[in-house]
DNA sequence: ATTTACGCATTTTTT
DNA sequence: ATGCGTAAAT
């Protein structure tokens, strides 16, 4: 790129026949079919393209449709070329979805939207063009969280600070917070800068930034922060982008942090054609820097802004919306929306009290099986929990029941250790100066290189101002190293040399395979026969497979650093388990919401740390949870829950008391059918307990109205006695024999201790003795 | 240098 | 309860 500021390079181009713009224009002429089926508010949100617009889009009101149609409209009316529209999202998923839908709408893939992407992807794109202006080279590497923390640890050590008292993790969160707020080291308020490491916080931040520049690297926060610096220090650059972006669109505006807000505001100061779409009631990321205020003060920032409220809900039934609406009405400081629907009232959301969390899991399992037998698809059901720790009991229950489930969230593909290790090898091959990657794998698999040796290399590298790999090459020619490490390092350096030459001739997937093989990395996992080693090897294979979809190794690595996920096309029939945060933007016919207890939900920590604001965010989380449901929302609370391995008595969530009794059905939990008197008896039978909210008039009324439900005849689940399976034995002989070695996806390897029908008792090497259904194990 | 043992904390998660 | 990370033992 000769002149990075020559942004208009692709603007002089005439739309080709059949190109995106041409097709769109013809669509517009022919009568704008894309506008059909929009309700009046949606239409307004689409058609008012000039000037600032704030679209308050409630849950399920067609937000994405409005965004994509708006883009199509801008293109179709010839108001701008696709390359002049900036459209930012938070997640790759959202931007992928938008790309797809726009392409659909305009009849082809939206290759023509170069500026549709996440904040970070677009920030990266801009930064690479002007890297020199902020002290980077355009091929700078993007650090992941691991790299970031390792680098900070080095900085902390170099400053001779006690790592115990001031862990790198904590510094990382400080720096992250500053970057989220758009604060460069010099702008950090003195008070905050000195809160870390006896006043050294600010200095550490400065040093960390210096190290990043030395390494020609940027962390996630920098991708935006350096943009800000770029725009502020180089008005000509800013102006070029202001002119380029005729129209700007922002998705999930309620989730923007200060840095993103400042970035947008700088760009929007040009033409002021900025449309922000969001829902203040769904702001649930305050804890990572999102500022609901951004959306609340939009009209002040952009005087004369058109505000459109989307309140017609196309997702949920009446009772569900009424329940969610009543709950969220308890929040103050909202812009205020009331969702409505033309849909039927539907089933009332249900509330079930369980004796303990185990019973809660059991009840959910039974309900799912009952629905399944009525013909409902497991893929249309989800369990939404407040914290990940709640998943375990539910998973355990599902494993026992043989109910297929999938956990959404959890460690993502590119965050898995084995993937990061493999990537580190590739990074070093692609870029021998990537010290952080080199350090990550220098002793993985174990090569007998310890801290002492690494430190030696470090020292040498720093003295000679060369990358570590180069330092290794020189060191092995001297006799400064002990023979053993010297041999290991020589071997490694030779390998990297060899691999580097292959990069030209070999497809990256093949190369990766060879590297993993020759480095002994795959061997390492093959030798480790634990429950997940097989999965790890499978992940590595998947990685290699996916690599060849990219033109070259560099393109692949760039993708990986920005897109920390892998598109999985697992369409198998399973129930989803995820956190409430992870559920945002999704919808299901049936949603299970366990754990509505004080302390858990609202979460005590959120309350302690953020007070009323924390409570309101928790309430929004509850709102998000309920509004995920299309037809059925099922709330649960338990009177006893195991927390950190200890049983605690709990009280029902205050949110339960905020629900409208007339829209909620109270389910009398079936008493334990194992014969324990009162076991599993609903708390409602005991009247107001523990000073909880159950003495309020509304709920007393609700309780008396509650139909004591008969033991559901539809319950098709296996018979249970104290949670043990009694009726699922098929009587048929098992495929497994005593003493046989087996593998279980969750518990790993073990030996069959006894066989009972299709149930096996297995002594697992790691997990101990468990009883599992035989279809969950395979011969090991 | 690597293995084992003990102490400690433990919401939510994207890029 | 459980895992993770650092400290002592091999």
CSV table of C-alpha atoms in Angstrom, one decimal, chain A residues 425-712:
chain,number,residue,atom,x,y,z
A,425,UNK,CA,5.0,-23.3,17.1
A,426,UNK,CA,3.4,-21.8,14.0
A,427,UNK,CA,3.9,-18.3,15.2
A,428,UNK,CA,7.6,-18.8,15.7
A,429,UNK,CA,7.9,-20.4,12.3
A,430,UNK,CA,6.0,-17.6,10.6
A,431,UNK,CA,7.8,-15.0,12.6
A,432,UNK,CA,11.1,-16.0,14.4
A,433,UNK,CA,11.1,-12.8,16.4
A,434,UNK,CA,7.9,-13.8,18.3
A,435,UNK,CA,9.6,-14.2,21.6
A,436,UNK,CA,6.4,-14.8,23.6
A,437,UNK,CA,5.4,-17.7,21.4
A,438,UNK,CA,8.9,-19.1,21.5
A,439,UNK,CA,8.9,-18.9,25.3
A,440,UNK,CA,5.6,-20.7,25.4
A,441,UNK,CA,6.8,-23.8,23.7
A,442,UNK,CA,10.5,-23.8,24.3
A,443,UNK,CA,10.0,-26.5,26.9
A,444,UNK,CA,6.7,-28.0,25.7
A,445,UNK,CA,7.0,-31.0,25.4
A,446,UNK,CA,9.6,-31.2,28.2
A,447,UNK,CA,13.0,-30.9,26.8
A,448,UNK,CA,14.8,-30.5,30.1
A,449,UNK,CA,15.0,-26.7,29.8
A,450,UNK,CA,14.3,-25.0,33.1
A,451,UNK,CA,14.1,-21.4,34.3
A,452,UNK,CA,17.8,-21.1,34.6
A,453,UNK,CA,18.4,-21.9,31.0
A,454,UNK,CA,15.5,-19.7,29.8
A,455,UNK,CA,16.9,-16.9,31.8
A,456,UNK,CA,20.3,-17.3,30.3
A,457,UNK,CA,18.8,-17.1,26.8
A,458,UNK,CA,16.7,-14.0,27.9
A,459,UNK,CA,19.8,-12.2,29.2
A,460,UNK,CA,21.8,-12.9,26.1
A,461,UNK,CA,19.0,-11.8,23.8
A,462,UNK,CA,18.4,-8.6,25.7
A,463,UNK,CA,22.1,-7.8,25.7
A,464,UNK,CA,22.5,-8.4,22.0
A,465,UNK,CA,19.1,-6.8,21.2
A,466,UNK,CA,18.1,-9.9,19.2
A,467,UNK,CA,15.1,-12.2,19.4
A,468,UNK,CA,15.4,-15.3,21.6
A,469,UNK,CA,15.5,-17.8,18.8
A,470,UNK,CA,18.5,-15.9,17.4
A,471,UNK,CA,20.1,-15.8,20.8
A,472,UNK,CA,19.7,-19.6,21.0
A,473,UNK,CA,21.4,-20.0,17.7
A,474,UNK,CA,24.4,-18.0,18.9
A,475,UNK,CA,24.5,-19.5,22.4
A,476,UNK,CA,24.7,-23.1,21.2
A,477,UNK,CA,27.9,-22.1,19.4
A,478,UNK,CA,29.5,-21.1,22.7
A,479,UNK,CA,30.1,-23.2,25.7
A,480,UNK,CA,28.1,-21.0,28.0
A,481,UNK,CA,25.4,-23.6,28.3
A,482,UNK,CA,25.4,-26.9,30.1
A,483,UNK,CA,25.7,-29.8,27.7
A,484,UNK,CA,22.1,-31.1,28.2
A,485,UNK,CA,20.2,-27.9,27.6
A,486,UNK,CA,22.7,-27.0,24.9
A,487,UNK,CA,21.8,-30.2,23.0
A,488,UNK,CA,18.1,-29.7,23.5
A,489,UNK,CA,18.3,-26.1,22.2
A,490,UNK,CA,20.4,-27.1,19.3
A,491,UNK,CA,17.9,-29.7,18.3
A,492,UNK,CA,15.1,-27.1,18.6
A,493,UNK,CA,16.9,-24.4,16.7
A,494,UNK,CA,17.7,-26.9,13.9
A,495,UNK,CA,14.0,-27.9,13.7
A,496,UNK,CA,12.8,-24.3,13.5
A,497,UNK,CA,15.4,-23.7,10.8
A,498,UNK,CA,14.1,-26.7,8.8
A,499,UNK,CA,10.4,-25.8,9.3
A,500,UNK,CA,11.0,-22.2,8.2
A,501,UNK,CA,12.3,-23.4,4.8
A,502,UNK,CA,9.3,-25.6,4.3
A,503,UNK,CA,6.9,-22.7,4.7
A,504,UNK,CA,7.4,-21.7,1.1
A,505,UNK,CA,6.7,-25.1,-0.4
A,506,UNK,CA,4.3,-26.8,1.9
A,507,UNK,CA,0.6,-26.2,2.5
A,508,UNK,CA,0.2,-24.8,6.0
A,509,UNK,CA,-1.9,-27.7,7.2
A,510,UNK,CA,0.7,-30.2,6.2
A,511,UNK,CA,3.4,-28.1,7.7
A,512,UNK,CA,1.6,-27.9,11.0
A,513,UNK,CA,1.2,-31.6,11.0
A,514,UNK,CA,4.9,-32.1,10.4
A,515,UNK,CA,5.8,-29.6,13.1
A,516,UNK,CA,3.6,-31.2,15.7
A,517,UNK,CA,5.0,-34.6,14.8
A,518,UNK,CA,8.6,-33.7,14.7
A,519,UNK,CA,8.5,-31.5,17.8
A,520,UNK,CA,7.2,-34.4,19.8
A,521,UNK,CA,4.1,-32.5,20.6
A,522,UNK,CA,1.6,-35.0,19.5
A,523,UNK,CA,3.6,-37.8,21.2
A,524,UNK,CA,3.3,-35.9,24.4
A,525,UNK,CA,-0.5,-36.1,24.4
A,526,UNK,CA,-0.5,-39.7,23.1
A,527,UNK,CA,1.5,-40.8,26.0
A,528,UNK,CA,-0.8,-39.0,28.4
A,529,UNK,CA,-3.8,-41.2,28.6
A,530,UNK,CA,-6.1,-39.1,30.6
A,531,UNK,CA,-9.8,-38.4,30.0
A,532,UNK,CA,-9.2,-35.4,27.8
A,533,UNK,CA,-6.0,-36.3,26.0
A,534,UNK,CA,-8.0,-38.0,23.2
A,535,UNK,CA,-10.0,-34.9,22.9
A,536,UNK,CA,-6.9,-32.7,22.7
A,537,UNK,CA,-5.5,-34.8,19.9
A,538,UNK,CA,-8.8,-34.5,18.1
A,539,UNK,CA,-8.7,-30.7,18.6
A,540,UNK,CA,-5.2,-30.6,17.1
A,541,UNK,CA,-6.5,-32.6,14.1
A,542,UNK,CA,-9.3,-30.2,13.7
A,543,UNK,CA,-6.9,-27.3,13.8
A,544,UNK,CA,-4.8,-28.8,11.1
A,545,UNK,CA,-7.9,-29.5,9.0
A,546,UNK,CA,-9.2,-25.9,9.4
A,547,UNK,CA,-5.9,-24.3,8.4
A,548,UNK,CA,-6.1,-25.1,4.8
A,549,UNK,CA,-9.1,-23.0,4.4
A,550,UNK,CA,-6.8,-20.0,4.5
A,551,UNK,CA,-4.6,-18.8,1.7
A,552,UNK,CA,-1.5,-18.9,3.8
A,553,UNK,CA,-0.1,-19.3,7.2
A,554,UNK,CA,-0.1,-15.5,7.9
A,555,UNK,CA,-3.8,-15.2,7.0
A,556,UNK,CA,-4.6,-18.1,9.3
A,557,UNK,CA,-2.8,-16.6,12.2
A,558,UNK,CA,-4.4,-13.2,11.8
A,559,UNK,CA,-7.8,-14.9,11.8
A,560,UNK,CA,-7.0,-16.8,14.9
A,561,UNK,CA,-5.8,-13.8,16.8
A,562,UNK,CA,-9.0,-11.9,16.2
A,563,UNK,CA,-11.6,-14.7,16.0
A,564,UNK,CA,-11.2,-16.7,19.2
A,565,UNK,CA,-13.8,-19.2,18.2
A,566,UNK,CA,-14.4,-21.9,15.7
A,567,UNK,CA,-17.6,-22.3,13.8
A,568,UNK,CA,-19.0,-25.6,14.9
A,569,UNK,CA,-21.7,-27.1,12.8
A,570,UNK,CA,-22.9,-29.5,15.5
A,571,UNK,CA,-26.6,-29.7,14.8
A,572,UNK,CA,-27.1,-32.8,16.9
A,573,UNK,CA,-30.2,-33.0,18.9
A,574,UNK,CA,-29.1,-31.8,22.3
A,575,UNK,CA,-30.2,-29.6,25.2
A,576,UNK,CA,-28.0,-26.5,25.6
A,577,UNK,CA,-26.5,-25.5,28.9
A,578,UNK,CA,-25.0,-22.1,29.2
A,579,UNK,CA,-24.7,-19.0,31.4
A,580,UNK,CA,-27.2,-16.2,31.2
A,581,UNK,CA,-24.5,-14.1,29.7
A,582,UNK,CA,-23.8,-16.6,27.0
A,583,UNK,CA,-27.5,-16.7,26.1
A,584,UNK,CA,-27.8,-13.1,25.1
A,585,UNK,CA,-29.0,-12.9,21.5
A,586,UNK,CA,-30.3,-16.5,21.5
A,587,UNK,CA,-33.8,-17.8,21.8
A,588,UNK,CA,-35.4,-21.2,22.6
A,589,UNK,CA,-38.9,-22.6,22.8
A,590,UNK,CA,-38.3,-23.7,26.4
A,591,UNK,CA,-35.9,-22.0,28.8
A,592,UNK,CA,-35.0,-23.4,32.2
A,593,UNK,CA,-33.8,-20.9,34.8
A,594,UNK,CA,-32.5,-22.6,37.9
A,595,UNK,CA,-30.9,-21.1,40.9
A,596,UNK,CA,-33.1,-18.1,41.6
A,597,UNK,CA,-31.8,-17.7,45.1
A,598,UNK,CA,-30.4,-14.7,47.0
A,599,UNK,CA,-26.6,-14.7,46.8
A,600,UNK,CA,-26.5,-16.7,43.7
A,601,UNK,CA,-28.9,-14.7,41.7
A,602,UNK,CA,-28.7,-11.8,42.3
A,603,UNK,CA,-25.1,-12.7,42.8
A,604,UNK,CA,-23.8,-11.5,46.2
A,605,UNK,CA,-20.5,-10.5,44.7
A,606,UNK,CA,-22.2,-8.2,42.2
A,607,UNK,CA,-24.1,-6.7,45.0
A,608,UNK,CA,-21.1,-6.2,47.2
A,609,UNK,CA,-18.9,-4.7,44.5
A,610,UNK,CA,-21.4,-2.6,42.6
A,611,UNK,CA,-24.3,-2.0,45.0
A,612,UNK,CA,-27.5,-0.8,43.4
A,613,UNK,CA,-26.0,-0.7,40.0
A,614,UNK,CA,-24.9,-4.3,40.5
A,615,UNK,CA,-28.4,-5.3,41.5
A,616,UNK,CA,-29.9,-3.6,38.5
A,617,UNK,CA,-27.5,-5.4,36.2
A,618,UNK,CA,-28.4,-8.7,37.8
A,619,UNK,CA,-32.0,-7.8,37.2
A,620,UNK,CA,-31.3,-7.1,33.6
A,621,UNK,CA,-29.7,-10.5,33.5
A,622,UNK,CA,-32.9,-12.0,34.8
A,623,UNK,CA,-34.8,-10.1,32.2
A,624,UNK,CA,-32.5,-11.4,29.5
A,625,UNK,CA,-33.0,-14.9,30.8
A,626,UNK,CA,-36.8,-14.8,30.7
A,627,UNK,CA,-36.9,-13.1,27.3
A,628,UNK,CA,-34.9,-15.9,25.7
A,629,UNK,CA,-38.0,-18.0,25.9
A,630,UNK,CA,-40.4,-18.3,23.1
A,631,UNK,CA,-43.1,-20.5,24.6
A,632,UNK,CA,-42.0,-21.7,28.1
A,633,UNK,CA,-40.0,-20.2,30.8
A,634,UNK,CA,-39.4,-22.4,33.8
A,635,UNK,CA,-37.9,-20.8,37.0
A,636,UNK,CA,-36.5,-22.8,39.9
A,637,UNK,CA,-35.0,-22.2,43.2
A,638,UNK,CA,-33.6,-24.6,45.7
A,639,UNK,CA,-33.7,-24.3,49.5
A,640,UNK,CA,-30.3,-25.9,49.9
A,641,UNK,CA,-27.4,-25.5,47.6
A,642,UNK,CA,-23.8,-26.8,47.7
A,643,UNK,CA,-21.4,-23.9,47.5
A,644,UNK,CA,-17.7,-24.7,47.4
A,645,UNK,CA,-18.5,-28.2,48.5
A,646,UNK,CA,-20.6,-27.1,51.5
A,647,UNK,CA,-24.3,-27.2,51.9
A,648,UNK,CA,-25.9,-23.9,52.5
A,649,UNK,CA,-29.5,-23.0,53.3
A,650,UNK,CA,-30.7,-20.4,50.8
A,651,UNK,CA,-33.6,-18.1,50.4
A,652,UNK,CA,-35.5,-17.5,47.2
A,653,UNK,CA,-34.3,-14.6,45.1
A,654,UNK,CA,-35.9,-11.2,45.6
A,655,UNK,CA,-36.5,-11.2,41.8
A,656,UNK,CA,-39.1,-13.9,42.4
A,657,UNK,CA,-41.0,-11.5,44.5
A,658,UNK,CA,-40.9,-9.0,41.7
A,659,UNK,CA,-42.7,-11.2,39.3
A,660,UNK,CA,-46.3,-10.6,38.6
A,661,UNK,CA,-48.2,-13.4,40.4
A,662,UNK,CA,-51.0,-13.3,37.9
A,663,UNK,CA,-48.7,-14.3,35.1
A,664,UNK,CA,-46.7,-17.0,36.9
A,665,UNK,CA,-47.8,-20.5,37.8
A,666,UNK,CA,-46.4,-22.0,40.9
A,667,UNK,CA,-45.6,-25.7,40.6
A,668,UNK,CA,-45.8,-27.7,43.6
A,669,UNK,CA,-42.7,-29.8,43.4
A,670,UNK,CA,-43.5,-33.4,43.5
A,671,UNK,CA,-42.6,-34.7,46.9
A,672,UNK,CA,-39.7,-37.1,46.7
A,673,UNK,CA,-41.1,-40.3,45.5
A,674,UNK,CA,-38.4,-42.2,47.3
A,675,UNK,CA,-40.5,-42.2,50.4
A,676,UNK,CA,-38.7,-39.5,52.5
A,677,UNK,CA,-41.5,-37.7,54.2
A,678,UNK,CA,-41.5,-34.1,53.1
A,679,UNK,CA,-38.4,-34.7,51.0
A,680,UNK,CA,-38.7,-32.3,48.1
A,681,UNK,CA,-41.8,-30.8,49.5
A,682,UNK,CA,-42.3,-27.3,48.1
A,683,UNK,CA,-41.4,-24.5,50.3
A,684,UNK,CA,-44.7,-23.0,49.6
A,685,UNK,CA,-46.3,-25.6,51.8
A,686,UNK,CA,-44.5,-24.2,54.8
A,687,UNK,CA,-45.7,-20.7,54.4
A,688,UNK,CA,-43.4,-17.7,54.6
A,689,UNK,CA,-40.0,-19.0,55.6
A,690,UNK,CA,-36.9,-17.3,56.9
A,691,UNK,CA,-38.2,-13.8,56.5
A,692,UNK,CA,-38.2,-14.2,52.8
A,693,UNK,CA,-40.5,-12.5,50.5
A,694,UNK,CA,-43.0,-15.3,50.5
A,695,UNK,CA,-45.2,-13.6,53.0
A,696,UNK,CA,-46.2,-10.8,50.6
A,697,UNK,CA,-49.8,-10.7,49.7
A,698,UNK,CA,-49.3,-11.3,46.1
A,699,UNK,CA,-47.5,-14.5,46.7
A,700,UNK,CA,-49.9,-15.8,49.3
A,701,UNK,CA,-52.7,-15.4,46.8
A,702,UNK,CA,-50.6,-17.1,44.2
A,703,UNK,CA,-49.9,-19.9,46.5
A,704,UNK,CA,-53.5,-20.6,47.4
A,705,UNK,CA,-54.4,-20.5,43.7
A,706,UNK,CA,-51.6,-22.9,42.8
A,707,UNK,CA,-53.1,-26.2,41.7
A,708,UNK,CA,-51.5,-28.9,43.6
A,709,UNK,CA,-50.3,-30.7,40.5
A,710,UNK,CA,-50.7,-34.4,40.4
A,711,UNK,CA,-47.6,-36.4,39.7
A,712,UNK,CA,-47.3,-35.7,36.0
